[in-house]
Short mmCIF file of C-alpha atoms in Angstrom, two decimals:
data_model
loop_
_atom_site.label_atom_id
_atom_site.label_comp_id
_atom_site.label_asym_id
_atom_site.label_seq_id
_atom_site.Cartn_x
_atom_site.Cartn_y
_atom_site.Cartn_z
CA MET A 1 34.51 -97.34 -73.38
CA GLN A 2 35.34 -97.07 -77.08
CA ARG A 3 38.36 -94.97 -78.05
CA ALA A 4 36.26 -92.87 -80.44
CA VAL A 5 33.89 -91.92 -77.61
CA ILE A 6 36.79 -90.99 -75.32
CA LEU A 7 38.42 -88.94 -78.06
CA SER A 8 35.16 -87.18 -78.84
CA GLN A 9 34.69 -86.27 -75.17
CA ILE A 10 38.27 -85.01 -74.99
CA ALA A 11 37.77 -82.95 -78.15
CA ASP A 12 34.76 -81.26 -76.54
CA LEU A 13 36.72 -80.53 -73.36
CA ILE A 14 39.68 -79.19 -75.31
CA SER A 15 37.32 -76.68 -76.87
CA GLU A 16 35.64 -75.84 -73.54
CA ASN A 17 39.03 -75.29 -71.89
CA LYS A 18 40.23 -73.10 -74.76
CA ILE A 19 43.25 -75.23 -75.51
CA ASP A 20 45.06 -74.71 -78.79
CA ALA A 21 45.22 -78.28 -80.03
CA CYS A 22 45.41 -80.38 -83.13
CA LEU A 23 43.26 -83.44 -82.53
CA ASP A 24 42.36 -85.58 -85.51
CA ILE A 25 39.99 -88.46 -84.89
CA ILE A 26 40.68 -90.97 -87.64
CA ALA A 27 38.19 -93.73 -88.31
CA GLY A 28 38.35 -96.86 -90.41
CA GLN A 29 41.09 -97.01 -92.98
CA GLU A 30 41.88 -93.29 -92.96
CA LYS A 31 45.50 -92.50 -92.26
CA ILE A 32 47.76 -89.52 -91.72
CA PRO A 33 51.24 -89.96 -93.16
CA TYR A 34 53.74 -90.52 -90.35
CA SER A 35 55.79 -87.55 -91.53
CA GLU A 36 52.74 -85.32 -90.91
CA ALA A 37 52.02 -86.94 -87.54
CA LEU A 38 55.66 -86.44 -86.55
CA ARG A 39 55.58 -82.79 -87.62
CA ARG A 40 52.53 -82.26 -85.42
CA THR A 41 54.21 -84.09 -82.53
CA LEU A 42 57.25 -81.85 -82.76
CA GLU A 43 55.00 -78.77 -82.68
CA ALA A 44 53.04 -80.06 -79.67
CA LYS A 45 53.70 -79.43 -76.00
CA CYS A 46 51.57 -82.38 -74.89
CA ILE A 47 50.84 -85.68 -76.64
CA LEU A 48 47.53 -87.46 -76.15
CA ASP A 49 47.63 -91.25 -76.04
CA VAL A 50 44.28 -93.04 -75.80
CA VAL A 51 44.82 -96.79 -75.73
CA ARG A 52 42.39 -99.60 -76.46
CA PRO A 53 40.78 -101.38 -73.51
CA ASN A 54 43.17 -103.85 -71.84
CA GLN A 55 46.21 -102.48 -73.68
CA THR A 56 49.14 -102.29 -71.29
CA GLY A 57 52.33 -101.99 -73.31
CA MET A 58 54.29 -98.93 -74.27
CA THR A 59 52.89 -97.14 -77.31
CA LEU A 60 54.46 -95.12 -80.06
CA ARG A 61 53.05 -91.98 -78.39
CA TYR A 62 54.94 -92.86 -75.19
CA TYR A 63 58.19 -93.31 -77.12
CA GLU A 64 57.64 -90.02 -78.96
CA ALA A 65 56.93 -88.13 -75.73
CA VAL A 66 60.17 -89.37 -74.17
CA THR A 67 62.30 -89.03 -77.29
CA TYR A 68 61.09 -85.51 -78.13
CA ASN A 69 60.62 -84.28 -74.53
CA ARG A 70 56.86 -83.71 -74.65
CA LYS A 71 54.28 -84.09 -71.91
CA LEU A 72 52.13 -87.22 -72.21
CA LEU A 73 48.45 -87.51 -71.31
CA THR A 74 47.27 -91.12 -71.42
CA ASN A 75 44.70 -93.60 -70.21
CA ASN A 76 47.31 -96.39 -70.19
CA PRO A 77 47.29 -97.73 -66.61
CA SER A 78 50.78 -99.24 -67.03
CA LEU A 79 52.29 -95.78 -67.39
CA PHE A 80 53.54 -95.76 -63.80
CA SER A 81 55.83 -98.75 -64.42
CA PHE A 82 57.39 -97.47 -67.66
CA PRO A 83 60.99 -96.31 -67.79
CA TYR A 84 61.14 -92.52 -67.77
CA TYR A 85 57.82 -92.16 -65.99
CA ASP A 86 57.86 -88.72 -64.36
CA GLU A 87 54.71 -87.37 -62.77
CA ARG A 88 55.72 -83.83 -63.74
CA PHE A 89 55.60 -84.71 -67.43
CA MET A 90 53.15 -87.62 -67.66
CA GLN A 91 49.56 -87.76 -66.52
CA TYR A 92 47.24 -90.75 -66.35
CA PHE A 93 43.47 -90.51 -66.56
CA GLU A 94 40.98 -93.29 -66.02
CA LYS A 95 37.98 -91.14 -66.95
CA VAL A 96 37.96 -88.04 -69.09
CA GLU A 97 36.71 -86.13 -66.05
CA ASP A 98 40.05 -86.92 -64.33
CA ILE A 99 42.07 -84.81 -66.77
CA ASP A 100 43.80 -81.83 -65.20
CA TRP A 101 43.39 -79.20 -67.89
CA ASP A 102 45.61 -76.73 -66.02
CA TRP A 103 48.40 -79.31 -66.26
CA VAL A 104 47.74 -79.69 -69.99
CA LYS A 105 47.92 -75.91 -70.48
CA GLU A 106 51.02 -75.47 -68.31
CA ASP A 107 54.02 -74.57 -70.44
CA ILE A 108 56.97 -76.27 -68.77
CA GLU A 109 60.35 -77.44 -69.98
CA VAL A 110 60.24 -81.21 -70.31
CA ASP A 111 63.42 -83.24 -70.02
CA TYR A 112 63.35 -87.00 -69.52
CA HIS A 113 67.16 -87.20 -69.79
CA TYR A 114 66.65 -89.68 -72.59
CA ASN A 115 69.91 -91.00 -74.02
CA GLY A 116 68.93 -93.16 -76.97
CA GLU A 117 67.73 -96.36 -75.31
CA PHE A 118 64.90 -96.72 -77.83
CA SER A 119 67.10 -96.50 -80.91
CA PRO A 120 67.36 -99.48 -83.29
CA LEU A 121 71.09 -99.68 -82.54
CA ARG A 122 70.39 -100.15 -78.84
CA LEU A 123 67.78 -102.78 -79.70
CA MET A 124 70.37 -104.74 -81.69
CA GLU A 125 72.87 -104.41 -78.83
CA ASP A 126 70.25 -105.77 -76.40
CA ILE A 127 69.45 -108.71 -78.71
CA ILE A 128 73.14 -109.59 -79.10
CA LYS A 129 73.69 -109.30 -75.36
CA ALA A 130 70.69 -111.54 -74.61
CA CYS A 131 71.92 -114.14 -77.12
CA GLU A 132 75.41 -114.09 -75.62
CA GLU A 133 74.00 -114.47 -72.11
CA GLN A 134 71.88 -117.42 -73.23
CA GLU A 135 74.92 -119.10 -74.87
CA ASN A 136 76.93 -118.68 -71.66
CA ARG A 137 74.36 -120.56 -69.53
#
């Protein structure tokens, strides 16, 4: 199913479930400046991540949820194998009908105990370590 269709269905259900949400469906070349998207993320309690069909990797929304301690609602089936996966704070849906709107509404304190693993400095450390390990083989 196309992302736009999924997002449209979710938008309707957000309204039906009386959820205070900011959901912008952007099409084509439209863009929201990242500073604005980040501001909205920091104001949110739950981040929605709708991936393209067959996408399996971690997304920016996943990283933001972990880094900023926000709940994550996603259709990414690989979620269960990601570091920091916690069923209290992350929910997977295959179909829009699977979404637990009570979970979305629930106001809980989220804490992934994140300690900077996604930072660029850690990335450089990992690259250097991998290069050193390869040289020592």
